[in-house]
Structure formats: structure tokens, C-alpha cells
PDB file of C-alpha atoms and ligand atoms in Angstrom:
ATOM      1  CA  MET A  29       0.000   0.000   0.000  1.00  0.00           C
ATOM      2  CA  THR A  30       1.318   3.478  -0.843  1.00  0.00           C
ATOM      3  CA  SER A  31       1.251   6.332   1.671  1.00  0.00           C
ATOM      4  CA  PRO A  32       2.233   9.992   2.085  1.00  0.00           C
ATOM      5  CA  ILE A  33       5.731  11.226   2.832  1.00  0.00           C
ATOM      6  CA  GLY A  34       5.886  12.267   6.493  1.00  0.00           C
ATOM      7  CA  VAL A  35       7.344  15.671   7.366  1.00  0.00           C
ATOM      8  CA  PHE A  36       8.043  16.390  11.012  1.00  0.00           C
ATOM      9  CA  ASP A  37       9.030  19.498  12.953  1.00  0.00           C
ATOM     10  CA  SER A  38       8.706  20.701  16.527  1.00  0.00           C
ATOM     11  CA  GLY A  39       6.257  23.321  15.274  1.00  0.00           C
ATOM     12  CA  TYR A  40       5.746  25.605  12.291  1.00  0.00           C
ATOM     13  CA  GLY A  41       9.355  25.657  11.036  1.00  0.00           C
ATOM     14  CA  GLY A  42       9.065  22.497   8.950  1.00  0.00           C
ATOM     15  CA  LEU A  43       6.468  24.263   6.822  1.00  0.00           C
ATOM     16  CA  THR A  44       9.335  26.229   5.228  1.00  0.00           C
ATOM     17  CA  ILE A  45      10.756  22.870   4.114  1.00  0.00           C
ATOM     18  CA  LEU A  46       7.407  21.355   3.114  1.00  0.00           C
ATOM     19  CA  LYS A  47       6.655  24.365   0.922  1.00  0.00           C
ATOM     20  CA  GLU A  48       9.857  23.887  -1.093  1.00  0.00           C
ATOM     21  CA  ILE A  49       9.492  20.089  -1.224  1.00  0.00           C
ATOM     22  CA  ARG A  50       6.037  20.492  -2.707  1.00  0.00           C
ATOM     23  CA  LYS A  51       7.384  22.871  -5.355  1.00  0.00           C
ATOM     24  CA  GLU A  52      10.043  20.321  -6.306  1.00  0.00           C
ATOM     25  CA  LEU A  53       7.861  17.195  -5.939  1.00  0.00           C
ATOM     26  CA  PRO A  54       4.220  18.289  -6.307  1.00  0.00           C
ATOM     27  CA  GLN A  55       3.047  14.839  -7.374  1.00  0.00           C
ATOM     28  CA  TYR A  56       3.485  13.230  -3.933  1.00  0.00           C
ATOM     29  CA  ASP A  57       1.152  13.261  -0.914  1.00  0.00           C
ATOM     30  CA  TYR A  58       2.477  14.628   2.373  1.00  0.00           C
ATOM     31  CA  LEU A  59       1.551  14.266   6.033  1.00  0.00           C
ATOM     32  CA  TYR A  60       2.899  17.126   8.145  1.00  0.00           C
ATOM     33  CA  LEU A  61       3.245  16.750  11.903  1.00  0.00           C
ATOM     34  CA  GLY A  62       4.038  19.729  14.145  1.00  0.00           C
ATOM     35  CA  ASP A  63       4.626  19.079  17.837  1.00  0.00           C
ATOM     36  CA  ASN A  64       3.595  22.645  18.625  1.00  0.00           C
ATOM     37  CA  ALA A  65       2.444  21.781  22.131  1.00  0.00           C
ATOM     38  CA  ARG A  66       6.010  20.934  23.101  1.00  0.00           C
ATOM     39  CA  ALA A  67       7.938  23.423  20.924  1.00  0.00           C
ATOM     40  CA  PRO A  68      10.567  24.731  21.124  1.00  0.00           C
ATOM     41  CA  TYR A  69      12.841  21.690  21.129  1.00  0.00           C
ATOM     42  CA  GLY A  70      15.978  23.800  20.777  1.00  0.00           C
ATOM     43  CA  THR A  71      16.488  24.350  24.480  1.00  0.00           C
ATOM     44  CA  ARG A  72      15.735  20.738  25.481  1.00  0.00           C
ATOM     45  CA  SER A  73      18.252  18.033  26.369  1.00  0.00           C
ATOM     46  CA  PHE A  74      19.475  15.328  24.014  1.00  0.00           C
ATOM     47  CA  ASP A  75      17.383  12.648  25.735  1.00  0.00           C
ATOM     48  CA  VAL A  76      14.159  14.619  25.530  1.00  0.00           C
ATOM     49  CA  VAL A  77      14.617  15.658  21.882  1.00  0.00           C
ATOM     50  CA  TYR A  78      15.365  12.033  21.013  1.00  0.00           C
ATOM     51  CA  GLU A  79      12.323  10.748  22.930  1.00  0.00           C
ATOM     52  CA  PHE A  80       9.943  13.294  21.347  1.00  0.00           C
ATOM     53  CA  THR A  81      11.364  12.766  17.855  1.00  0.00           C
ATOM     54  CA  LEU A  82      11.090   8.989  18.127  1.00  0.00           C
ATOM     55  CA  GLN A  83       7.443   9.364  19.219  1.00  0.00           C
ATOM     56  CA  ALA A  84       6.805  11.527  16.158  1.00  0.00           C
ATOM     57  CA  VAL A  85       8.502   9.063  13.796  1.00  0.00           C
ATOM     58  CA  LYS A  86       6.495   6.158  15.249  1.00  0.00           C
ATOM     59  CA  HIS A  87       3.306   8.208  14.890  1.00  0.00           C
ATOM     60  CA  LEU A  88       4.010   8.902  11.222  1.00  0.00           C
ATOM     61  CA  PHE A  89       4.937   5.238  10.659  1.00  0.00           C
ATOM     62  CA  GLU A  90       1.638   4.187  12.256  1.00  0.00           C
ATOM     63  CA  ALA A  91      -0.103   6.555   9.848  1.00  0.00           C
ATOM     64  CA  GLY A  92       1.534   4.516   7.083  1.00  0.00           C
ATOM     65  CA  CYS A  93       4.462   6.758   6.052  1.00  0.00           C
ATOM     66  CA  LYS A  94       7.372   4.770   4.598  1.00  0.00           C
ATOM     67  CA  LEU A  95       9.609   7.821   4.338  1.00  0.00           C
ATOM     68  CA  VAL A  96       9.852  10.528   7.009  1.00  0.00           C
ATOM     69  CA  ILE A  97      11.748  13.802   6.715  1.00  0.00           C
ATOM     70  CA  LEU A  98      12.873  15.371   9.976  1.00  0.00           C
ATOM     71  CA  ALA A  99      12.329  18.961   8.832  1.00  0.00           C
ATOM     72  CA  CYS A 100      13.964  20.154  12.032  1.00  0.00           C
ATOM     73  CA  ASN A 101      17.675  20.726  12.602  1.00  0.00           C
ATOM     74  CA  THR A 102      17.443  20.135  16.325  1.00  0.00           C
ATOM     75  CA  ALA A 103      15.864  16.715  15.794  1.00  0.00           C
ATOM     76  CA  SER A 104      18.250  15.965  12.902  1.00  0.00           C
ATOM     77  CA  ALA A 105      21.243  16.930  15.060  1.00  0.00           C
ATOM     78  CA  LYS A 106      20.174  15.213  18.258  1.00  0.00           C
ATOM     79  CA  ALA A 107      18.051  12.221  17.294  1.00  0.00           C
ATOM     80  CA  LEU A 108      18.444  11.223  13.648  1.00  0.00           C
ATOM     81  CA  ARG A 109      21.569   9.085  13.906  1.00  0.00           C
ATOM     82  CA  THR A 110      20.238   7.051  16.851  1.00  0.00           C
ATOM     83  CA  ILE A 111      16.887   6.575  15.136  1.00  0.00           C
ATOM     84  CA  GLN A 112      18.575   5.459  11.902  1.00  0.00           C
ATOM     85  CA  GLN A 113      21.060   3.129  13.572  1.00  0.00           C
ATOM     86  CA  LYS A 114      19.221   1.815  16.628  1.00  0.00           C
ATOM     87  CA  ASP A 115      15.472   2.200  16.194  1.00  0.00           C
ATOM     88  CA  LEU A 116      14.841   1.766  12.484  1.00  0.00           C
ATOM     89  CA  PRO A 117      16.218  -1.804  12.295  1.00  0.00           C
ATOM     90  CA  GLU A 118      13.774  -2.781  15.057  1.00  0.00           C
ATOM     91  CA  LEU A 119      10.791  -0.710  13.902  1.00  0.00           C
ATOM     92  CA  ASP A 120      10.970  -1.497  10.181  1.00  0.00           C
ATOM     93  CA  PRO A 121      14.245  -1.698   8.266  1.00  0.00           C
ATOM     94  CA  THR A 122      12.471  -1.008   4.968  1.00  0.00           C
ATOM     95  CA  ARG A 123      11.396   2.495   6.010  1.00  0.00           C
ATOM     96  CA  ARG A 124      13.607   5.577   5.980  1.00  0.00           C
ATOM     97  CA  VAL A 125      14.079   8.668   8.110  1.00  0.00           C
ATOM     98  CA  LEU A 126      16.089  11.526   6.570  1.00  0.00           C
ATOM     99  CA  GLY A 127      17.203  14.858   8.010  1.00  0.00           C
ATOM    100  CA  VAL A 128      18.042  18.384   6.898  1.00  0.00           C
ATOM    101  CA  VAL A 129      21.645  18.902   8.027  1.00  0.00           C
ATOM    102  CA  ILE A 130      23.494  16.817   5.401  1.00  0.00           C
ATOM    103  CA  PRO A 131      21.610  18.227   2.359  1.00  0.00           C
ATOM    104  CA  THR A 132      22.467  21.712   3.640  1.00  0.00           C
ATOM    105  CA  VAL A 133      26.143  21.025   4.326  1.00  0.00           C
ATOM    106  CA  GLU A 134      26.641  19.214   0.991  1.00  0.00           C
ATOM    107  CA  SER A 135      25.652  22.302  -0.960  1.00  0.00           C
ATOM    108  CA  LEU A 136      28.008  24.731   0.810  1.00  0.00           C
ATOM    109  CA  GLY A 137      30.826  23.953  -1.626  1.00  0.00           C
ATOM    110  CA  GLU A 138      28.771  25.524  -4.419  1.00  0.00           C
ATOM    111  CA  ILE A 139      27.852  28.552  -2.343  1.00  0.00           C
ATOM    112  CA  SER A 140      30.881  29.679  -0.338  1.00  0.00           C
ATOM    113  CA  LYS A 141      33.886  31.222  -2.088  1.00  0.00           C
ATOM    114  CA  THR A 142      36.165  31.697   0.928  1.00  0.00           C
ATOM    115  CA  GLY A 143      35.074  28.717   3.061  1.00  0.00           C
ATOM    116  CA  ASN A 144      34.313  31.004   5.999  1.00  0.00           C
ATOM    117  CA  ILE A 145      30.940  29.736   7.191  1.00  0.00           C
ATOM    118  CA  GLY A 146      28.686  31.097   9.927  1.00  0.00           C
ATOM    119  CA  VAL A 147      25.915  28.907  11.307  1.00  0.00           C
ATOM    120  CA  LEU A 148      22.889  30.185  13.192  1.00  0.00           C
ATOM    121  CA  GLY A 149      20.744  27.615  14.979  1.00  0.00           C
ATOM    122  CA  THR A 150      18.958  26.669  18.162  1.00  0.00           C
ATOM    123  CA  PRO A 151      21.016  26.172  21.330  1.00  0.00           C
ATOM    124  CA  GLY A 152      20.523  22.409  20.867  1.00  0.00           C
ATOM    125  CA  THR A 153      21.786  22.328  17.300  1.00  0.00           C
ATOM    126  CA  ILE A 154      24.760  24.592  18.012  1.00  0.00           C
ATOM    127  CA  SER A 155      25.840  22.830  21.208  1.00  0.00           C
ATOM    128  CA  SER A 156      25.607  19.444  19.449  1.00  0.00           C
ATOM    129  CA  GLY A 157      28.451  20.598  17.160  1.00  0.00           C
ATOM    130  CA  THR A 158      26.751  18.769  14.285  1.00  0.00           C
ATOM    131  CA  TYR A 159      27.336  21.512  11.711  1.00  0.00           C
ATOM    132  CA  ASP A 160      31.013  21.950  12.660  1.00  0.00           C
ATOM    133  CA  ILE A 161      31.559  18.191  12.429  1.00  0.00           C
ATOM    134  CA  GLU A 162      29.716  17.666   9.140  1.00  0.00           C
ATOM    135  CA  ILE A 163      31.215  20.749   7.457  1.00  0.00           C
ATOM    136  CA  ALA A 164      34.708  19.587   8.489  1.00  0.00           C
ATOM    137  CA  LYS A 165      33.976  16.137   7.000  1.00  0.00           C
ATOM    138  CA  PHE A 166      32.763  17.458   3.646  1.00  0.00           C
ATOM    139  CA  PHE A 167      35.105  20.448   3.382  1.00  0.00           C
ATOM    140  CA  PRO A 168      38.185  20.005   5.599  1.00  0.00           C
ATOM    141  CA  ARG A 169      39.547  23.449   4.663  1.00  0.00           C
ATOM    142  CA  PHE A 170      36.403  25.361   5.623  1.00  0.00           C
ATOM    143  CA  ARG A 171      36.248  27.334   8.854  1.00  0.00           C
ATOM    144  CA  THR A 172      32.973  27.349  10.807  1.00  0.00           C
ATOM    145  CA  VAL A 173      31.781  29.708  13.514  1.00  0.00           C
ATOM    146  CA  SER A 174      28.332  29.485  15.021  1.00  0.00           C
ATOM    147  CA  GLU A 175      25.897  31.307  17.235  1.00  0.00           C
ATOM    148  CA  ALA A 176      22.868  30.003  19.127  1.00  0.00           C
ATOM    149  CA  CYS A 177      19.709  32.103  18.724  1.00  0.00           C
ATOM    150  CA  PRO A 178      17.442  31.004  21.579  1.00  0.00           C
ATOM    151  CA  MET A 179      14.829  33.715  20.995  1.00  0.00           C
ATOM    152  CA  TRP A 180      14.148  33.200  17.292  1.00  0.00           C
ATOM    153  CA  VAL A 181      11.965  30.057  17.473  1.00  0.00           C
ATOM    154  CA  PRO A 182       9.731  31.570  20.200  1.00  0.00           C
ATOM    155  CA  LEU A 183       9.341  34.686  18.012  1.00  0.00           C
ATOM    156  CA  VAL A 184       8.022  32.500  15.187  1.00  0.00           C
ATOM    157  CA  GLU A 185       5.883  30.184  17.328  1.00  0.00           C
ATOM    158  CA  ASN A 186       4.269  33.250  18.927  1.00  0.00           C
ATOM    159  CA  ARG A 187       3.784  35.029  15.590  1.00  0.00           C
ATOM    160  CA  GLU A 188       6.103  37.893  16.500  1.00  0.00           C
ATOM    161  CA  TYR A 189       8.576  37.221  13.677  1.00  0.00           C
ATOM    162  CA  ASP A 190       7.510  40.199  11.547  1.00  0.00           C
ATOM    163  CA  GLN A 191       7.018  42.634  14.432  1.00  0.00           C
ATOM    164  CA  PRO A 192       9.423  45.432  15.430  1.00  0.00           C
ATOM    165  CA  GLY A 193      10.308  43.586  18.658  1.00  0.00           C
ATOM    166  CA  ALA A 194      12.043  40.899  16.591  1.00  0.00           C
ATOM    167  CA  ASP A 195      14.588  43.434  15.267  1.00  0.00           C
ATOM    168  CA  TYR A 196      16.471  43.535  18.548  1.00  0.00           C
ATOM    169  CA  PHE A 197      17.103  39.786  18.619  1.00  0.00           C
ATOM    170  CA  VAL A 198      17.960  39.622  14.921  1.00  0.00           C
ATOM    171  CA  HIS A 199      20.563  42.355  15.412  1.00  0.00           C
ATOM    172  CA  LYS A 200      21.900  40.689  18.549  1.00  0.00           C
ATOM    173  CA  TYR A 201      22.622  37.223  17.114  1.00  0.00           C
ATOM    174  CA  VAL A 202      23.719  38.283  13.632  1.00  0.00           C
ATOM    175  CA  GLU A 203      26.198  40.792  15.034  1.00  0.00           C
ATOM    176  CA  ALA A 204      27.477  38.252  17.578  1.00  0.00           C
ATOM    177  CA  LEU A 205      28.288  35.986  14.641  1.00  0.00           C
ATOM    178  CA  PHE A 206      30.161  38.741  12.762  1.00  0.00           C
ATOM    179  CA  ASP A 207      31.984  39.716  15.974  1.00  0.00           C
ATOM    180  CA  GLU A 208      33.272  36.176  16.154  1.00  0.00           C
ATOM    181  CA  GLU A 209      34.398  36.158  12.494  1.00  0.00           C
ATOM    182  CA  PRO A 210      34.003  39.318  10.398  1.00  0.00           C
ATOM    183  CA  GLU A 211      35.147  37.509   7.230  1.00  0.00           C
ATOM    184  CA  ILE A 212      32.198  35.097   6.965  1.00  0.00           C
ATOM    185  CA  ASP A 213      30.962  34.888   3.379  1.00  0.00           C
ATOM    186  CA  THR A 214      28.089  32.432   3.940  1.00  0.00           C
ATOM    187  CA  ILE A 215      25.543  32.260   6.753  1.00  0.00           C
ATOM    188  CA  VAL A 216      23.562  29.041   7.149  1.00  0.00           C
ATOM    189  CA  LEU A 217      20.151  29.423   8.721  1.00  0.00           C
ATOM    190  CA  GLY A 218      20.413  26.093  10.510  1.00  0.00           C
ATOM    191  CA  CYS A 219      16.884  26.050  11.844  1.00  0.00           C
ATOM    192  CA  THR A 220      13.794  25.590   9.739  1.00  0.00           C
ATOM    193  CA  HIS A 221      11.933  28.324  11.620  1.00  0.00           C
ATOM    194  CA  TYR A 222      14.421  31.019  10.611  1.00  0.00           C
ATOM    195  CA  PRO A 223      13.298  31.629   6.996  1.00  0.00           C
ATOM    196  CA  LEU A 224      10.278  33.354   8.516  1.00  0.00           C
ATOM    197  CA  LEU A 225      12.714  35.968   9.831  1.00  0.00           C
ATOM    198  CA  LEU A 226      14.579  36.108   6.517  1.00  0.00           C
ATOM    199  CA  ASP A 227      13.683  39.699   5.569  1.00  0.00           C
ATOM    200  CA  LYS A 228      14.954  40.990   8.883  1.00  0.00           C
ATOM    201  CA  ILE A 229      18.062  38.780   8.797  1.00  0.00           C
ATOM    202  CA  GLU A 230      18.921  39.898   5.242  1.00  0.00           C
ATOM    203  CA  ALA A 231      18.459  43.527   6.272  1.00  0.00           C
ATOM    204  CA  GLU A 232      20.834  43.072   9.208  1.00  0.00           C
ATOM    205  CA  VAL A 233      23.432  41.156   7.162  1.00  0.00           C
ATOM    206  CA  ALA A 234      23.219  43.928   4.562  1.00  0.00           C
ATOM    207  CA  GLY A 235      25.155  42.126   1.839  1.00  0.00           C
ATOM    208  CA  ARG A 236      28.115  41.124   4.034  1.00  0.00           C
ATOM    209  CA  ALA A 237      27.438  37.406   3.368  1.00  0.00           C
ATOM    210  CA  THR A 238      25.132  35.070   1.435  1.00  0.00           C
ATOM    211  CA  VAL A 239      22.287  33.875   3.648  1.00  0.00           C
ATOM    212  CA  VAL A 240      21.428  30.228   2.999  1.00  0.00           C
ATOM    213  CA  THR A 241      17.962  28.817   3.705  1.00  0.00           C
ATOM    214  CA  GLN A 242      17.467  25.078   3.610  1.00  0.00           C
ATOM    215  CA  GLY A 243      14.112  24.445   1.930  1.00  0.00           C
ATOM    216  CA  ALA A 244      15.241  24.289  -1.699  1.00  0.00           C
ATOM    217  CA  LEU A 245      18.392  22.335  -0.775  1.00  0.00           C
ATOM    218  CA  VAL A 246      16.434  19.706   1.141  1.00  0.00           C
ATOM    219  CA  ALA A 247      13.863  19.502  -1.654  1.00  0.00           C
ATOM    220  CA  ARG A 248      16.543  18.952  -4.290  1.00  0.00           C
ATOM    221  CA  SER A 249      18.209  16.305  -2.159  1.00  0.00           C
ATOM    222  CA  LEU A 250      14.886  14.495  -1.627  1.00  0.00           C
ATOM    223  CA  ARG A 251      14.229  14.487  -5.375  1.00  0.00           C
ATOM    224  CA  ASP A 252      17.685  12.950  -5.932  1.00  0.00           C
ATOM    225  CA  TYR A 253      17.029  10.389  -3.205  1.00  0.00           C
ATOM    226  CA  LEU A 254      13.731   9.307  -4.757  1.00  0.00           C
ATOM    227  CA  GLU A 255      15.334   9.077  -8.195  1.00  0.00           C
ATOM    228  CA  ARG A 256      18.089   6.888  -6.784  1.00  0.00           C
ATOM    229  CA  HIS A 257      15.564   4.757  -4.842  1.00  0.00           C
ATOM    230  CA  PRO A 258      12.685   3.978  -7.206  1.00  0.00           C
ATOM    231  CA  GLU A 259      11.507   1.212  -4.854  1.00  0.00           C
ATOM    232  CA  MET A 260      10.871   3.893  -2.183  1.00  0.00           C
ATOM    233  CA  ALA A 261       9.325   6.298  -4.707  1.00  0.00           C
ATOM    234  CA  GLU A 262       6.861   3.535  -5.636  1.00  0.00           C
ATOM    235  CA  ARG A 263       5.789   3.139  -2.014  1.00  0.00           C
ATOM    236  CA  CYS A 264       4.945   6.873  -1.696  1.00  0.00           C
ATOM    237  CA  SER A 265       1.438   7.860  -2.810  1.00  0.00           C
ATOM    238  CA  LYS A 266       0.977  10.405  -5.555  1.00  0.00           C
ATOM    239  CA  GLY A 267      -2.122  12.534  -5.373  1.00  0.00           C
ATOM    240  CA  GLY A 268      -0.656  15.959  -4.637  1.00  0.00           C
ATOM    241  CA  GLU A 269      -2.460  16.181  -1.275  1.00  0.00           C
ATOM    242  CA  VAL A 270      -1.240  17.457   2.084  1.00  0.00           C
ATOM    243  CA  LYS A 271      -2.653  16.715   5.525  1.00  0.00           C
ATOM    244  CA  TYR A 272      -1.586  18.475   8.683  1.00  0.00           C
ATOM    245  CA  LEU A 273      -1.424  17.212  12.249  1.00  0.00           C
ATOM    246  CA  THR A 274      -0.563  19.287  15.312  1.00  0.00           C
ATOM    247  CA  THR A 275      -0.305  18.488  19.006  1.00  0.00           C
ATOM    248  CA  GLU A 276      -1.645  21.984  19.836  1.00  0.00           C
ATOM    249  CA  ASN A 277      -4.923  23.712  19.102  1.00  0.00           C
ATOM    250  CA  PRO A 278      -5.713  22.916  15.430  1.00  0.00           C
ATOM    251  CA  SER A 279      -7.469  26.236  14.729  1.00  0.00           C
ATOM    252  CA  LYS A 280      -4.437  28.188  15.890  1.00  0.00           C
ATOM    253  CA  PHE A 281      -2.158  25.965  13.800  1.00  0.00           C
ATOM    254  CA  SER A 282      -4.410  26.214  10.745  1.00  0.00           C
ATOM    255  CA  GLU A 283      -4.547  30.005  10.937  1.00  0.00           C
ATOM    256  CA  LEU A 284      -0.789  30.457  11.019  1.00  0.00           C
ATOM    257  CA  ALA A 285      -0.048  27.608   8.612  1.00  0.00           C
ATOM    258  CA  THR A 286      -2.517  29.109   6.103  1.00  0.00           C
ATOM    259  CA  LEU A 287      -0.435  32.275   6.253  1.00  0.00           C
ATOM    260  CA  PHE A 288       2.905  30.475   5.866  1.00  0.00           C
ATOM    261  CA  MET A 289       1.760  28.112   3.107  1.00  0.00           C
ATOM    262  CA  ALA A 290      -0.277  30.810   1.308  1.00  0.00           C
ATOM    263  CA  GLU A 291      -3.171  28.355   0.872  1.00  0.00           C
ATOM    264  CA  PRO A 292      -5.984  27.106   3.119  1.00  0.00           C
ATOM    265  CA  VAL A 293      -4.741  24.679   5.777  1.00  0.00           C
ATOM    266  CA  SER A 294      -7.055  22.683   7.991  1.00  0.00           C
ATOM    267  CA  ALA A 295      -5.158  20.772  10.650  1.00  0.00           C
ATOM    268  CA  GLU A 296      -6.259  17.965  12.959  1.00  0.00           C
ATOM    269  CA  ARG A 297      -5.179  17.561  16.541  1.00  0.00           C
ATOM    270  CA  THR A 298      -3.154  14.528  17.495  1.00  0.00           C
ATOM    271  CA  GLU A 299      -1.299  13.275  20.554  1.00  0.00           C
ATOM    272  CA  LEU A 300       2.221  11.936  20.721  1.00  0.00           C
ATOM    273  CA  VAL A 301       2.952   9.243  23.261  1.00  0.00           C
TER     274      VAL A 301
HETATM  275  N1  DGL B 407      12.634  24.002  13.385  1.00  0.00           N
HETATM  276  C1  DGL B 407      13.482  23.510  14.432  1.00  0.00           C
HETATM  277  C2  DGL B 407      14.928  23.435  13.916  1.00  0.00           C
HETATM  278  O1  DGL B 407      15.130  23.417  12.708  1.00  0.00           O
HETATM  279  C3  DGL B 407      13.258  24.364  15.629  1.00  0.00           C
HETATM  280  C4  DGL B 407      13.593  23.693  16.842  1.00  0.00           C
HETATM  281  C5  DGL B 407      12.896  24.186  18.074  1.00  0.00           C
HETATM  282  O2  DGL B 407      11.755  23.792  18.289  1.00  0.00           O
HETATM  283  O3  DGL B 407      13.551  24.869  18.853  1.00  0.00           O
HETATM  284  O4  DGL B 407      15.856  23.355  14.665  1.00  0.00           O
END
């Protein structure tokens, strides 16, 4: 039986990935799951992020998904490897869980000219060191500096991302990154919530570096994956439909998601256990 591709995030951030995936692969069906009731994940411990992410993956598997995208850097950084290596063989070795960090890192060689990379992410992603490690693996000569931005996800989850109050925190974290390394030529927005702050971030960066968002990179990588794995592509249903699940109030989710996706969204409430 075929089934939708699962897309998971702690909250609204994964919608920035889903939007680009749908542009690249409109023929597939998608099931989006936002754990809004427990967002943000970025300030939580390894164990808790792993536990919540595994619950979400199991939930999407139970809904039939054969392929799940962790559209969340925090979950990709803190839980993906354990899920792939320890849980998947027990749950169902024929299913796949993919993340957003590797597709982003892989493309930096095409983007950066000097190899001076700045990464902005949640405290969880930055303290995990995942970006530093993966960038060093792919591009040993690159230099990476990073800055945690603990206030940015709450600004998005509370719909304050386009308000004047957000300017202060955008200035604060972007300038902290440049203080660390003024020669950065590429800034990775290593959190799927951050594209919602993109206008303000670009204004603050003011041409000093290229700002990289992940959606199109993840979408391109997923298309490549499905081309290389036709057996998985065949197990994913193709009707061009999207369903949304949230662990919070579905009307609140639907209202904001309708704005982000620029089309009517009607979410259902679900529980993760
Ligand atoms: N969208 C998640 C990420 O990419 C945000 C994590 C959070 O909930 O703090 O990291």
C-alpha cells in the first residue's frame, strides 16, 4: 500500500521545508506533523529531543508513512543518527528517516567562495556541534563559527517574527556571529523556523554574506534520493495532497499555517505518546 511522505518538525518551522518540497515534488502526498504543544525543542536536552522525535517518527509510521523527513535541525542533530542506527532496524528496516543537516552542508561547496561559514541555529543544534563536524567532514579546509539564537523560534511560534520587537534579537545574534568572524561569506540558517525571519536577517546582514535557507536544498536532495531509490518512490502515494497534524490547538495551527503556506490549511489535533 502506498502512503504519504511524512514531514516532522517541533512546530511551524518544517512548513518552510514542506513548501519547497512540494514545489520540487508536487506529485506526492504529504503528512505534516508539528509538535507545537512541546515546541521549542531547541532548548531541550538530548534525551528529551530524542524521545519526542522517536514518538513523532512512530506516529508517522503508524499513519503509514514509509519515508519521514525530519524537517527540524534540532531533531536531525540530536536524534536522527540514533533513530537510523538503533530504532529503524527494530521498527521497520524497509522504512527511511532523513534529516536536513546533510543536504544543507553538501551544498556549501557551491555557495561559499572563501570557506568562511557562519551557522545560526537553536542552542541544541549549536551545542551538538553537528554543523562543525559535518562541514569539516565534507570540506576540511572550511572554517565554521556558530551562534545560538534562543529567541528566534519563540518569536516565530508566537507570531512575533515580523514585528518590530524581533529586530532587537535579529541584530543581537547576527552581530554576535560577525563579531566572532568578520570575514564570513556564507551564513547558514540552521533552523527551519528562521526563513520566517529572513527579511529581517537579510536587512541586518546587509550584503556582508550570502544567507542560505534550507528548503530548496532539502527539496533537491529528496528528489535525488527518490530518483536513486525507485523502490521507495513507488511506495509513496501520488495525489498531490497534504494533511496536517498538530499536538496543539488545530485552529491556531491552521490560521498560522494558512499564512505560511499561502493556501488554506485545515489541521487535525493529534497526541504523541
Ligand atoms: N525548526 C526547528 C529546527 O530546525 C526548531 C527547533 C525548536 O523547536 O527549537 O531546529
